[in-house]
Short mmCIF file of C-alpha atoms in Angstrom, two decimals:
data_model
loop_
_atom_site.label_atom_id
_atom_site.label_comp_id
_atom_site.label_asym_id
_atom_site.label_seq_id
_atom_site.Cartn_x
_atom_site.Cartn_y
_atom_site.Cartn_z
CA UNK G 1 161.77 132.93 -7.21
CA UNK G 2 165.58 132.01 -6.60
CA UNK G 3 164.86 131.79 -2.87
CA UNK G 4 161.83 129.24 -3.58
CA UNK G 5 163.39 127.04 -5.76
CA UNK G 6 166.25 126.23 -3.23
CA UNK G 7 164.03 125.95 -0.48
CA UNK G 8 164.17 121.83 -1.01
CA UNK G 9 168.22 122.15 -0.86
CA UNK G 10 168.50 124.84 1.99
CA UNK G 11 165.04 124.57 4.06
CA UNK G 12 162.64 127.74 3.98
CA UNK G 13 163.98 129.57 7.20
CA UNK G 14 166.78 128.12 8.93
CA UNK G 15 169.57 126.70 6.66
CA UNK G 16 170.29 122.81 6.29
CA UNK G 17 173.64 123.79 4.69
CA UNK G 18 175.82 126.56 4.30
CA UNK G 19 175.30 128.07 0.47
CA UNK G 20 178.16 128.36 -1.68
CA UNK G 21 178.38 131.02 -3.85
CA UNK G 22 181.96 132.08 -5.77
CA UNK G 23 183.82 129.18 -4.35
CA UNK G 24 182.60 131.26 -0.57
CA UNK G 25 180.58 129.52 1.93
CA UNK G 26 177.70 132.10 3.13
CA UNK G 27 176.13 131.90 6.76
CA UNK G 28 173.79 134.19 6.86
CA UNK G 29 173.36 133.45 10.72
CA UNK G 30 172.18 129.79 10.18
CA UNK G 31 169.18 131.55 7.83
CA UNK G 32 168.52 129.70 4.75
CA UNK G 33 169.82 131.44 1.42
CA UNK G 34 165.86 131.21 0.93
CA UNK G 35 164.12 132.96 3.07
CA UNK G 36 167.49 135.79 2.04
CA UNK G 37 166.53 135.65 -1.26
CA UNK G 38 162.81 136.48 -0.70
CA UNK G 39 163.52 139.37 1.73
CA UNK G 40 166.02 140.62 -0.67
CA UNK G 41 163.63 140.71 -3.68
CA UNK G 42 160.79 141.91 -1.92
CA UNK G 43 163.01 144.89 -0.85
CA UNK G 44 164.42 145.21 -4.68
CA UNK G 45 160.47 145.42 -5.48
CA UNK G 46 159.72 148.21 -3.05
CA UNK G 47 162.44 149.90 -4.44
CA UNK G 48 161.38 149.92 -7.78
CA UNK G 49 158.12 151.25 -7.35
CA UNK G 50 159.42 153.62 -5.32
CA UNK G 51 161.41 154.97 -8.08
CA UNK G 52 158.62 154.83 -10.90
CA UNK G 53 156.31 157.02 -8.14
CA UNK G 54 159.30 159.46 -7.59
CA UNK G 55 159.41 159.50 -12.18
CA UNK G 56 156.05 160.22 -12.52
CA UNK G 57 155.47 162.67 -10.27
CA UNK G 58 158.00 164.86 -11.75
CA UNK G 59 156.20 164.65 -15.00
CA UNK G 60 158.56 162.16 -16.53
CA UNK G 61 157.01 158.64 -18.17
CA UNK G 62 158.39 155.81 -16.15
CA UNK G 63 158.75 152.46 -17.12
CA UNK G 64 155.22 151.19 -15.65
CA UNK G 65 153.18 153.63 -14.22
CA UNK G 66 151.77 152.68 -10.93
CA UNK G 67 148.47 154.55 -11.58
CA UNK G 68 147.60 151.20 -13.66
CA UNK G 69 147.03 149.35 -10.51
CA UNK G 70 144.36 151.32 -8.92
CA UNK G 71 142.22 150.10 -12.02
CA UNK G 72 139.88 147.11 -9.78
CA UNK G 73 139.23 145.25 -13.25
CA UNK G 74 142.64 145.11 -14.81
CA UNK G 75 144.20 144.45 -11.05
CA UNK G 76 141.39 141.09 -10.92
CA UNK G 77 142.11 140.17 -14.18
CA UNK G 78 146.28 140.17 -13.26
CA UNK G 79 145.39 138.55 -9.77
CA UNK G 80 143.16 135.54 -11.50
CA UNK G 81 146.20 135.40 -14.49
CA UNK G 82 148.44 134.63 -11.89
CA UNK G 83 146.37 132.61 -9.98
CA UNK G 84 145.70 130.69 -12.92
CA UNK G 85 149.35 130.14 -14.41
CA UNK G 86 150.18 129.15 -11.06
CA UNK G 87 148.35 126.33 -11.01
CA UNK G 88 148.72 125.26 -14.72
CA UNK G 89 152.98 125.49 -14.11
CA UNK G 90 152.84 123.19 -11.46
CA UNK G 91 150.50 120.46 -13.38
CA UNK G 92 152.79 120.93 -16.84
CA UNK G 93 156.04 120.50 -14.29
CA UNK G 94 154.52 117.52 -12.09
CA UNK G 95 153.21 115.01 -14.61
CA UNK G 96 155.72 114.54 -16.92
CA UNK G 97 157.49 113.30 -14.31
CA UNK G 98 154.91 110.83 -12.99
CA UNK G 99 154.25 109.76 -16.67
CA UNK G 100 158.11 109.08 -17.50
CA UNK G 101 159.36 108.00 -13.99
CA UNK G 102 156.43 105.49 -13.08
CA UNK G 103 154.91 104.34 -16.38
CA UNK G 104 158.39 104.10 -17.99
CA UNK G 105 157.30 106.28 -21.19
CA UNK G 106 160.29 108.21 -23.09
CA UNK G 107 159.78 112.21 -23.81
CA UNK G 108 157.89 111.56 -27.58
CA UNK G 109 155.44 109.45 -25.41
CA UNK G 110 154.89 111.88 -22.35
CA UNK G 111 153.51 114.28 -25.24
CA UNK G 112 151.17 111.93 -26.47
CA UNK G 113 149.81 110.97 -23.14
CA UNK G 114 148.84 114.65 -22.55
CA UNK G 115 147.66 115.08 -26.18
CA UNK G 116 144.57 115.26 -24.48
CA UNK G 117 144.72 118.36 -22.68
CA UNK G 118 145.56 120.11 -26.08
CA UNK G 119 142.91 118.63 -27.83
CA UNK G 120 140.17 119.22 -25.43
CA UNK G 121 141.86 123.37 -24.68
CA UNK G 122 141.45 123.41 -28.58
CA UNK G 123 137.98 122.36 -28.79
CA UNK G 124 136.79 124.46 -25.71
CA UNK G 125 138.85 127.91 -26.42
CA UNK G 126 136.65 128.59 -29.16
CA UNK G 127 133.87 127.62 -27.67
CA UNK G 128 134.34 130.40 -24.73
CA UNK G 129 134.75 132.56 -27.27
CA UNK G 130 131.07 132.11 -28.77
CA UNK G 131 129.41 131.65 -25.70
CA UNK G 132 130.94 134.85 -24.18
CA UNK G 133 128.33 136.94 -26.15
CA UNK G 134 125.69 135.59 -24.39
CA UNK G 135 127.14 134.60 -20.92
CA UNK G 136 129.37 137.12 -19.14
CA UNK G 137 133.16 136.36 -18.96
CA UNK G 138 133.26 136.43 -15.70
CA UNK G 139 131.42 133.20 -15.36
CA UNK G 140 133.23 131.63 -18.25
CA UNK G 141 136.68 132.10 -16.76
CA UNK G 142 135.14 131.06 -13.06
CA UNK G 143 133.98 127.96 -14.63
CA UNK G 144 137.07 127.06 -16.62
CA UNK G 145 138.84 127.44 -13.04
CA UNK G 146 136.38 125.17 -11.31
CA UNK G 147 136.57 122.25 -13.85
CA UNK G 148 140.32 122.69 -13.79
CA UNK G 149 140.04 122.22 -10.00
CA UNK G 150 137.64 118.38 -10.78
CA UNK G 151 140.62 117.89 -13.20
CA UNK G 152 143.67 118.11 -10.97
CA UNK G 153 141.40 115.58 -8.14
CA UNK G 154 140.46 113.50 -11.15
CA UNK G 155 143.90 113.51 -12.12
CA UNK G 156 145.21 112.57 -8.61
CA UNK G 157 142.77 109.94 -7.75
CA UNK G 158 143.74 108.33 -10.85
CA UNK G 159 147.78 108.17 -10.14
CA UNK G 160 149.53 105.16 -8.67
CA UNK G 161 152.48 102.47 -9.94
CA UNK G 162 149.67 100.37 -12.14
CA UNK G 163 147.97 103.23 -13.08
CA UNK G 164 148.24 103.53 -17.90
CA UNK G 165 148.02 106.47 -19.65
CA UNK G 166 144.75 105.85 -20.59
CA UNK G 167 144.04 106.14 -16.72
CA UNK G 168 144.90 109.99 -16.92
CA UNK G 169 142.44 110.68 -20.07
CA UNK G 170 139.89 111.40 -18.61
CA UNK G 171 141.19 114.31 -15.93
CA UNK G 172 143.60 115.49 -18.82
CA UNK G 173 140.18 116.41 -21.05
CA UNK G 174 138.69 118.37 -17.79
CA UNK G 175 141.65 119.82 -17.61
CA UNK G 176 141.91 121.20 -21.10
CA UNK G 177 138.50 122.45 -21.14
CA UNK G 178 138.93 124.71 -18.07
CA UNK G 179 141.87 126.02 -19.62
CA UNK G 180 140.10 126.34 -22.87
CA UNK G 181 137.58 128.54 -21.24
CA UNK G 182 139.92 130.74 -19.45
CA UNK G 183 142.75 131.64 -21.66
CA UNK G 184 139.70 132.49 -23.96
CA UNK G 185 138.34 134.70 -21.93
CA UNK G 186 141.29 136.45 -18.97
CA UNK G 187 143.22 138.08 -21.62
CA UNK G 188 140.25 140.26 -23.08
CA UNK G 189 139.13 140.56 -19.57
CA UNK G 190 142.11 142.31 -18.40
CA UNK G 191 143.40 144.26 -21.48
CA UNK G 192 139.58 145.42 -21.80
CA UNK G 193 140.03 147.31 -18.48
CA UNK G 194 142.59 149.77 -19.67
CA UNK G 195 142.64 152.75 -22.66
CA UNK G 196 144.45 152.40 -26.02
CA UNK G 197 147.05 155.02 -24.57
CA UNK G 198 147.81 152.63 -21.50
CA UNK G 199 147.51 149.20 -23.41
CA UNK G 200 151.52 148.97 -24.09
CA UNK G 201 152.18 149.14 -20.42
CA UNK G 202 149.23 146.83 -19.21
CA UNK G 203 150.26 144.19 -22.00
CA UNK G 204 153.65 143.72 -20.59
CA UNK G 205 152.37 143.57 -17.09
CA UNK G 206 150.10 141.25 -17.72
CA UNK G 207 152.78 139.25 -19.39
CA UNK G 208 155.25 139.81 -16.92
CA UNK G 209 152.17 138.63 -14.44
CA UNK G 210 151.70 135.17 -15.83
CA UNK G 211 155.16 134.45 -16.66
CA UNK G 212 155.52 135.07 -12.74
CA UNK G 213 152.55 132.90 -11.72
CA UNK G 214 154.43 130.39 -14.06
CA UNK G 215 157.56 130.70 -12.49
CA UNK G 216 156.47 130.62 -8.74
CA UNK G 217 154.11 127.83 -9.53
CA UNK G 218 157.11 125.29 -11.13
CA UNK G 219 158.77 126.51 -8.20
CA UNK G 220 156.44 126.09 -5.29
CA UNK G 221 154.67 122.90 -6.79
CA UNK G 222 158.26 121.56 -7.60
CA UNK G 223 159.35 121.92 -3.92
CA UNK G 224 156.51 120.26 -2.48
CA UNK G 225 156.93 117.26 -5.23
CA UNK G 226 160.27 116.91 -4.32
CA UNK G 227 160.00 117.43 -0.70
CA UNK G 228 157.22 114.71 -0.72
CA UNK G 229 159.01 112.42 -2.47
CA UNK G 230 162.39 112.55 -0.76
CA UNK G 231 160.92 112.07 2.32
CA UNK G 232 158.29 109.32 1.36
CA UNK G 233 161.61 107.57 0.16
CA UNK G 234 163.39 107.66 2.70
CA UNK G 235 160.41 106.19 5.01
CA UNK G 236 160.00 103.34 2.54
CA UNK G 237 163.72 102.35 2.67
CA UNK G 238 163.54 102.51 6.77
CA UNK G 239 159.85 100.65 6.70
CA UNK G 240 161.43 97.88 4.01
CA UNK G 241 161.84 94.47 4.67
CA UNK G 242 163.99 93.63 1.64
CA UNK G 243 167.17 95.91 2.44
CA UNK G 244 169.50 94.79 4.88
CA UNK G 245 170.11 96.86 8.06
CA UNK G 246 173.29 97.62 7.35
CA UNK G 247 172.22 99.05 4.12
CA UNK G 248 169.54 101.40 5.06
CA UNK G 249 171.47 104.25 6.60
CA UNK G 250 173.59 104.41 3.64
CA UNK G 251 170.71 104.62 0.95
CA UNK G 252 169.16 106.65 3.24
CA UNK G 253 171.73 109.20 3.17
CA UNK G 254 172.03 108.79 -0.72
CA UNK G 255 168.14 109.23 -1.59
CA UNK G 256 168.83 112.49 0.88
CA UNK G 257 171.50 114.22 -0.80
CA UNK G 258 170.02 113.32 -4.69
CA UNK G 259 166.57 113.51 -3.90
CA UNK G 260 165.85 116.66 -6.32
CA UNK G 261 166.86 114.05 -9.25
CA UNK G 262 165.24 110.60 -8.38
CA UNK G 263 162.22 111.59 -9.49
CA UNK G 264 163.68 111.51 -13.16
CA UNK G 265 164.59 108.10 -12.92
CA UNK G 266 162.75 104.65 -12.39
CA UNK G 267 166.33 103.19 -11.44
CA UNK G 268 168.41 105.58 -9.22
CA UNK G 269 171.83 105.63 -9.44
CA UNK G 270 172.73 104.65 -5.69
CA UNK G 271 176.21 103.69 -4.43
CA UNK G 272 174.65 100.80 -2.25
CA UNK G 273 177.95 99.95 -0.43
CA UNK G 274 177.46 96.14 -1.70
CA UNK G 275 180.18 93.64 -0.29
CA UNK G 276 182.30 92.14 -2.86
CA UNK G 277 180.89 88.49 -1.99
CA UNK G 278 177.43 89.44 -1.82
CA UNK G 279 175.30 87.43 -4.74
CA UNK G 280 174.21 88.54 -7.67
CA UNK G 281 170.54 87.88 -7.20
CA UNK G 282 170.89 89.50 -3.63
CA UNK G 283 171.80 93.07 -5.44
CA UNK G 284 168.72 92.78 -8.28
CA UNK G 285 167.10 92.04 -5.17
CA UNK G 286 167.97 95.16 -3.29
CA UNK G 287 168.14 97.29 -6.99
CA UNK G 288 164.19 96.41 -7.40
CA UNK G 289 163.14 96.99 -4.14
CA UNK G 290 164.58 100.77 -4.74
CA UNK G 291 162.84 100.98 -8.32
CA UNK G 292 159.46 100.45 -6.47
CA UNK G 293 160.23 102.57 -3.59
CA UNK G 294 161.02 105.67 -6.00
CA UNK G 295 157.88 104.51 -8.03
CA UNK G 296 155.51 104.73 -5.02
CA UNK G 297 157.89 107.69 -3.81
CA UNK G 298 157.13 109.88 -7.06
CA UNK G 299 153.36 108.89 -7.04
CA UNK G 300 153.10 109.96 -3.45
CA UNK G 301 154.71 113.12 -4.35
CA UNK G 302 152.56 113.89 -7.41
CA UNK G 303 149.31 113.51 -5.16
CA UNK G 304 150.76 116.20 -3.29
CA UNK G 305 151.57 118.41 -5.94
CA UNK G 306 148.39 117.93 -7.45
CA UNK G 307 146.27 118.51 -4.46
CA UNK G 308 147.61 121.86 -4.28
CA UNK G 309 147.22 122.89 -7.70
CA UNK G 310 143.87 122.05 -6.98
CA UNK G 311 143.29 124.65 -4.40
CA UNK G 312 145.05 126.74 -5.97
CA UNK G 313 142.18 126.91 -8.99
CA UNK G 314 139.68 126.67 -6.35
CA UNK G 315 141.18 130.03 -5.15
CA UNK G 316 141.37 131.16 -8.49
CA UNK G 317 137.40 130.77 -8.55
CA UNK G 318 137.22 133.10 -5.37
CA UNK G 319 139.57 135.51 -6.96
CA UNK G 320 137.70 135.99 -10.26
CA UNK G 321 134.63 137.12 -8.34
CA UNK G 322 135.71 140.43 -8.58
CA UNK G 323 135.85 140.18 -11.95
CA UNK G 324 133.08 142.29 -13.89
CA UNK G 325 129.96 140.95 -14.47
CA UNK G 326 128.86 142.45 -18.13
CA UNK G 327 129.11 140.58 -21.17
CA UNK G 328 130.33 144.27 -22.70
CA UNK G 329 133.33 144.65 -21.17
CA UNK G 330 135.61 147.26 -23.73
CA UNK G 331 137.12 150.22 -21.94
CA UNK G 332 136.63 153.45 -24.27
CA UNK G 333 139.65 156.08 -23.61
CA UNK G 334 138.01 158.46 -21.77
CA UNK G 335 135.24 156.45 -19.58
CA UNK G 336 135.48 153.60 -17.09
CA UNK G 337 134.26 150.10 -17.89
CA UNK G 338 131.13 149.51 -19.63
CA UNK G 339 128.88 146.65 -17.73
CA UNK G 340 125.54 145.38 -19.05
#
């Protein structure tokens, strides 16, 4: 997760600076402390399960049993949790920023914009719940994931620097309702799979699962948002008419170094390099030009995000095929899932 999250500073694979770690400046070859990171934890993981395998089969109870995963229920219902807190992390992460950096509204605000998605998740979660004894969870949790798939394009077609809150209702309420339907539903699903002697175990992965899917999501959809927008920003200051030429290179080298916080702010803090007898008027001028250019910067970048966490549900449908298909779906302690 480390390694992901400073892939906007450092670059995925090779490194666009040295990191410095302990007052120490690491090589690592010209690698990125990035792709380090992820080799290094993947390792770390294989190590771990490594050692639970070696605790269990000397009769000892380790601190997750590995035998857990070869249960094809529970291991869907963790792969479509994931899948689904993935995609959910990176909408929570990406429009808050759109609603406070482009439409100018303060934190209290940003929560009533998305009051929304609450609503609509409180209205529909209940409703899964009655509906799943008469149509299988399976299909309730695959349609929660498609509508929150419409949501995130309804939610992206409807961004841009005029764009209102009220502009963002109507994805926000699709949005709700597919999650509505799913957290209803994915947490039964996958604690259903296991016995009452193994449901202590598969609770905390399944926690440890979505707080994962969280994680990587804020950090993957978080990259590409800022990523986007740097880079749209910097093409905008190069492609403007209002900055001088002997202005761009500096701003551009500003936006390029602060990029990961401009998307915060509707009027960057930019040490433009103005001469002493250059008019007032000129620098609003210039200052205004950069408050749009972050504007359509961060709406550019939200798109992106938003696209993704699109596909991401739309995977999430494919993934909870292999859900089960019965609308009886309890595991008793000593025989395998019940489907009618």
């Amino acid at each position: 997760v480390f390694g992901i999250i400073q892939s906007t500073d450092y670059g995925w694979i090779k490194a666009k600076q040295m990191f410095n770690a302990f007052g120490v400046n690491w090589d690592f070859s010209g690698y990125s402390i990035s792709i380090v990171s992820i080799i290094i934890g993947l390792i770390l993981l294989l190590i771990f399960m490594y050692w639970e395998a070696r605790i269990e089969s000397k009769g000892k109870t380790p601190l997750v049993s590995l035998k857990i995963f070869t249960n094809k229920q529970f291991n869907a219902g963790l792969a479509t949790s994931m899948v689904m807190s993935l995609g959910q992390a990176g909408l929570i992460f990406s429009i808050p920023v759109f609603i406070q950096a482009v439409l100018g509204k303060d934190a209290f605000h940003t929560g009533l914009a998305m009051l929304p998605l609450s609503i609509a998740a409180f209205i529909c979660a209940p409703l899964g719940g009655f509906l799943s004894h008469k149509i299988p969870p399976k299909y309730l949790v695959q349609f929660g994931l498609f509508l929150n798939f419409i949501g995130y394009l309804v939610l992206r077609n409807s961004f841009s620097t005029t764009a209102t809150t009220s502009n963002l209702v109507l994805g926000l309420i699709i949005l709700g309702s597919g999650m509505g339907f799913i957290m209803a539903q994915i947490g039964n699903i996958t604690m259903s799979a296991v016995s009452s002697k193994q449901a202590g175990e598969a609770s905390g992965v399944s926690n440890t699962v979505r707080q994962l899917g969280s994680t990587l999501g804020t950090a993957v959809i978080g990259a590409l948002l800022l990523t986007t927008l740097t880079n749209s920003m910097v093409d905008k200051v190069n492609a403007s008419e209002v900055f001088p030429e002997q202005f761009k290179e500096r701003i551009v080298s500003e936006v390029s170094k602060s990029g990961d916080s401009l998307e915060f702010e509707a009027s960057p803090n930019i040490n433009y390099g103005f001469p002493e007898k250059m008019p007032d008027f000129a620098k609003d001028l210039v200052k205004n030009e950069m408050k749009y250019i972050v504007s359509e910067a961060t709406v550019d970048g939200n798109k992106v995000a938003l696209w993704y966490a699109a596909w991401i549900a739309f995977i999430g449908v494919i993934v909870a095929s292999w859900l089960p298909k019965g609308t009886n779906i309890e595991k008793d302690d000593d025989i395998s899932v019940k489907n009618k």
